[in-house]
XYZ file of C-alpha atoms in Angstrom:
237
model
C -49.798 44.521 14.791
C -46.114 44.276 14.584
C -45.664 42.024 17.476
C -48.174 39.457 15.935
C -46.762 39.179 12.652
C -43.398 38.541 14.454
C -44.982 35.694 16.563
C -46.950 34.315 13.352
C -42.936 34.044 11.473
C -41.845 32.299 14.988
C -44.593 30.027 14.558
C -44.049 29.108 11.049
C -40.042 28.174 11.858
C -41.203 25.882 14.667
C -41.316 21.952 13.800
C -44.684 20.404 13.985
C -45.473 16.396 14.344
C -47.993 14.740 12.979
C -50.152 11.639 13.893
C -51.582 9.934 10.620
C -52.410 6.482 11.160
C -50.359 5.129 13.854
C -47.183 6.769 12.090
C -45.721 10.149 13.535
C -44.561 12.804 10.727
C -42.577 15.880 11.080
C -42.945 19.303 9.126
C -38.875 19.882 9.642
C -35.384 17.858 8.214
C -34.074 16.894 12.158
C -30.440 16.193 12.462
C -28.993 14.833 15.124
C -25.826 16.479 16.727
C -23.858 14.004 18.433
C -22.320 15.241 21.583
C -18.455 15.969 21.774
C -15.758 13.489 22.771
C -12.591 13.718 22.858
C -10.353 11.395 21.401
C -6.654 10.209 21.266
C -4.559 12.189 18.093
C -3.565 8.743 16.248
C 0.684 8.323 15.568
C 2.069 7.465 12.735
C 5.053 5.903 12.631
C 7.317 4.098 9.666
C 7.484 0.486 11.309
C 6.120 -2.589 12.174
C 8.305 -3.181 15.784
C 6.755 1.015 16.532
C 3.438 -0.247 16.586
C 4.581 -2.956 18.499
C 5.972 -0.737 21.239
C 3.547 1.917 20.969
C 0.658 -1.325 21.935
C 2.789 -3.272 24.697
C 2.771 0.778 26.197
C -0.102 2.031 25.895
C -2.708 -0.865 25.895
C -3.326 -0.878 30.006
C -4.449 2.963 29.487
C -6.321 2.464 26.156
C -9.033 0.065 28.756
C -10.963 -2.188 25.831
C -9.668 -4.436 23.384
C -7.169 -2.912 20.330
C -7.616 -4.564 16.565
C -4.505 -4.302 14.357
C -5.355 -4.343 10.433
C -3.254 -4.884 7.555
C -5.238 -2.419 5.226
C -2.358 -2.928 2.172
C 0.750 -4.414 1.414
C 2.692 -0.502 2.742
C -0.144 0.581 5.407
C -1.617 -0.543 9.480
C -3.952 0.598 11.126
C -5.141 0.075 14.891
C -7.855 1.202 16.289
C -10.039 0.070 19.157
C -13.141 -2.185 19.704
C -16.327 -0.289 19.776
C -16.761 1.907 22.488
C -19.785 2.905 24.524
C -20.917 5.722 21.582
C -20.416 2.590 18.805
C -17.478 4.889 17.598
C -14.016 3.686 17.293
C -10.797 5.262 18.317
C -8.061 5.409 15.501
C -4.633 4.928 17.946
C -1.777 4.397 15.340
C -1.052 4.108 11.919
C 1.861 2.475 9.885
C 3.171 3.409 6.613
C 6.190 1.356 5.090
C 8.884 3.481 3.866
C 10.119 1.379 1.184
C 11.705 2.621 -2.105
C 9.729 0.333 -4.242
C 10.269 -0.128 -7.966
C 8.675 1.489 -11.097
C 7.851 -0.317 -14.022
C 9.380 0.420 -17.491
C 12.392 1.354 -19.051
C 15.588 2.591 -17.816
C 19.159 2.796 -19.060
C 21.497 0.254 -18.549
C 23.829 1.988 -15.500
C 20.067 2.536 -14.140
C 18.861 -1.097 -13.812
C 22.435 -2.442 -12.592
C 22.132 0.101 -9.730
C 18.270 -0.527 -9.082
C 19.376 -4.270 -9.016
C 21.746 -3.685 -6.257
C 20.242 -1.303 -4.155
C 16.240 -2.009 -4.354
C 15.996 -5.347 -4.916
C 16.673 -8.405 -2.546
C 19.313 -10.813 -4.170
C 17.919 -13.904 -5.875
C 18.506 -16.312 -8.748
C 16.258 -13.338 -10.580
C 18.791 -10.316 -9.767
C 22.053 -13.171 -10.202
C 20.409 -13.509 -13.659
C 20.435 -9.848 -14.715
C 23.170 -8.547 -13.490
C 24.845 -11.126 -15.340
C 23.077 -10.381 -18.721
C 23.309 -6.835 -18.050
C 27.748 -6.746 -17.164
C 27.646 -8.806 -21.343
C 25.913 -5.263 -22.346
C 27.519 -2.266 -23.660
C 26.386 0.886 -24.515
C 26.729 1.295 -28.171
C 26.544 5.267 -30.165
C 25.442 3.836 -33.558
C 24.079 -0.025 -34.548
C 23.344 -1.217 -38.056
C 20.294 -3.119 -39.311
C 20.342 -6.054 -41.546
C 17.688 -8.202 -42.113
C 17.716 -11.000 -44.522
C 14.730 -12.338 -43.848
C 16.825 -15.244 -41.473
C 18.435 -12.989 -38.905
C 18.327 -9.496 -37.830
C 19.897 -6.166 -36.014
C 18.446 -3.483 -34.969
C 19.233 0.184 -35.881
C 19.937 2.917 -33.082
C 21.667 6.146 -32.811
C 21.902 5.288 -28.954
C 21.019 2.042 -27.864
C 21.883 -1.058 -26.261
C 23.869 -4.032 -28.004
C 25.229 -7.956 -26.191
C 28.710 -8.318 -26.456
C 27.963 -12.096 -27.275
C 24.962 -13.823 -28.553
C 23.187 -14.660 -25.117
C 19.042 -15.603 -24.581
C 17.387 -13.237 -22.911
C 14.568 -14.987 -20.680
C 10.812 -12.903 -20.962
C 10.334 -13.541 -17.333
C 12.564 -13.328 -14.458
C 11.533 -13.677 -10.764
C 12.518 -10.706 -8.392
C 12.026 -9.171 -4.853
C 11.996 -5.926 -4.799
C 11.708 -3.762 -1.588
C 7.698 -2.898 -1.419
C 6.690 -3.379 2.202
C 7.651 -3.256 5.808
C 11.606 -3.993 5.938
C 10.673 -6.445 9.005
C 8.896 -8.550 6.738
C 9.703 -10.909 4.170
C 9.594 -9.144 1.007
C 7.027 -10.945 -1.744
C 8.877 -12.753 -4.791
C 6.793 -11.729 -7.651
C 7.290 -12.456 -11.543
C 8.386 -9.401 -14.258
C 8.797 -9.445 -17.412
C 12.041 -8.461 -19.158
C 12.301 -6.348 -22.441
C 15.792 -4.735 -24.192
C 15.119 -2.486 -26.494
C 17.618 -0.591 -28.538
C 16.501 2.814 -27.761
C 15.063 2.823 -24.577
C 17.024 0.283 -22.407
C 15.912 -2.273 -20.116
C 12.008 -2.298 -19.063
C 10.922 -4.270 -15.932
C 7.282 -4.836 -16.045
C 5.508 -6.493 -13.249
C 3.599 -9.491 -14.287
C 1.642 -11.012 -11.658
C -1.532 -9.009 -11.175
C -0.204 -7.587 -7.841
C -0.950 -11.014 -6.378
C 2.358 -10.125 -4.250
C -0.142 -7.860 -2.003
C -2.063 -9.903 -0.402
C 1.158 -12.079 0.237
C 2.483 -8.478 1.735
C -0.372 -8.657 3.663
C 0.021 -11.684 5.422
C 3.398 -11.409 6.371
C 2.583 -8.618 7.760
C -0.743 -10.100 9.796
C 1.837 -12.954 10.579
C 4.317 -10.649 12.028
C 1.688 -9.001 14.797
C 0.860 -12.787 15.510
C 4.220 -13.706 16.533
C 5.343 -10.660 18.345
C 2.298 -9.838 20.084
C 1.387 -13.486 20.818
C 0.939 -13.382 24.312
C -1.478 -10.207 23.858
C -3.565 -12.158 21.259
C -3.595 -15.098 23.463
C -5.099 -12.845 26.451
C -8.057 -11.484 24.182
C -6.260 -8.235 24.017
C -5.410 -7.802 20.838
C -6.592 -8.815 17.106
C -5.326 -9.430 14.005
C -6.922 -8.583 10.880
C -5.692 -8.618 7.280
């Protein structure tokens, strides 16, 4: 009695198909378990020229065709061309280690050494560094407004020696992507504010991206020409 009710709950766990009207149905939820493979651990490395080397290296052993993607204005990946399974194998991957630049305020020693250290010299930078060495930092600044002119009040703030015009926008370059590319040129605005300092706001949308991006599609192009040319490698942005 035992054994049958046994083989009746065996029974019951076993998936059953069904033929209703040319369509076959199952009694069970299949899934499929895709066999092992193994597969390459990808490298990261900080570079543009490492994925370079790492390709011109490896590419004889990798045996198909390798695709290099610019997937953001700090980040490559390469992977290869389908392979037998329809999977792809993820070789390398690239992230820029640049310093970048927030946006917002900052004191005034702050910005003058953000404009020499993170940003790439240009009429922008020229600009504020001059506007910035007519600053001083002043303890206590009176207000008077008479309804012509004014000044602002602050216990700590920022003051012009001399009565300059401050321009709202300024064109900069700041260090955002791969230091073998060119670095995008992208528009801030400028704000001086008594209290809090200087404020660098970027103003563009983040349209400087996709011009990350293609500098850094163009650079694969040019130094992996001759493996483009062959069919061995691709470019995508």
């Amino acid at each position: 009695m035992l054994a049958k009710m046994i083989d009746k709950i065996v029974s019951l766990k076993e998936t059953k198909t069904f033929e209703i009207g040319g369509q076959t149905y199952t009694d069970g939820h299949l899934t499929r378990i895709p066999p092992h493979v193994d597969r390459p651990e990808a490298i990261s490395v900080s570079g543009l020229d490492g994925v370079c080397k790492l390709i011109r290296t490896e590419l004889e052993k990798v045996g198909t065709t390798i695709m290099v993607q610019a997937k953001s204005y700090k980040s490559v990946e390469v992977m290869t061309t389908y392979l037998p399974d329809f999977s792809r194998n993820i070789l390398y991957r690239a992230e820029a280690d640049a310093p970048g630049i927030y946006t917002g305020f900052r004191s005034r020693e702050v910005a003058l050494i953000e404009l020499r250290s993170l940003f790439i010299p240009n009429e922008g930078t020229a600009y504020l560094l001059d506007l910035l060495g007519r600053m001083t930092d002043e303890k206590s600044v009176s207000t008077n407004d008479n309804g012509v002119t004014q000044t602002v009040e602050a216990r700590q703030g920022v003051a012009l020696n001399a009565l300059v015009e401050v321009k709202p926008r300024v064109l900069l370059r700041p260090f955002r992507t791969f230091l073998e590319v060119e670095q995008p040129e992208s528009e801030f605005l400028l704000r001086v504010h008594p209290e809090e300092g200087i404020g660098f706001f970027e103003a563009d949308g983040g349209i400087w991206k996709l011009e990350a991006k293609k500098n850094i599609a163009d650079y694969f192009n040019t130094n992996l020409a001759d493996l483009i040319e062959a069919g061995k490698v691709v470019i995508m942005q």
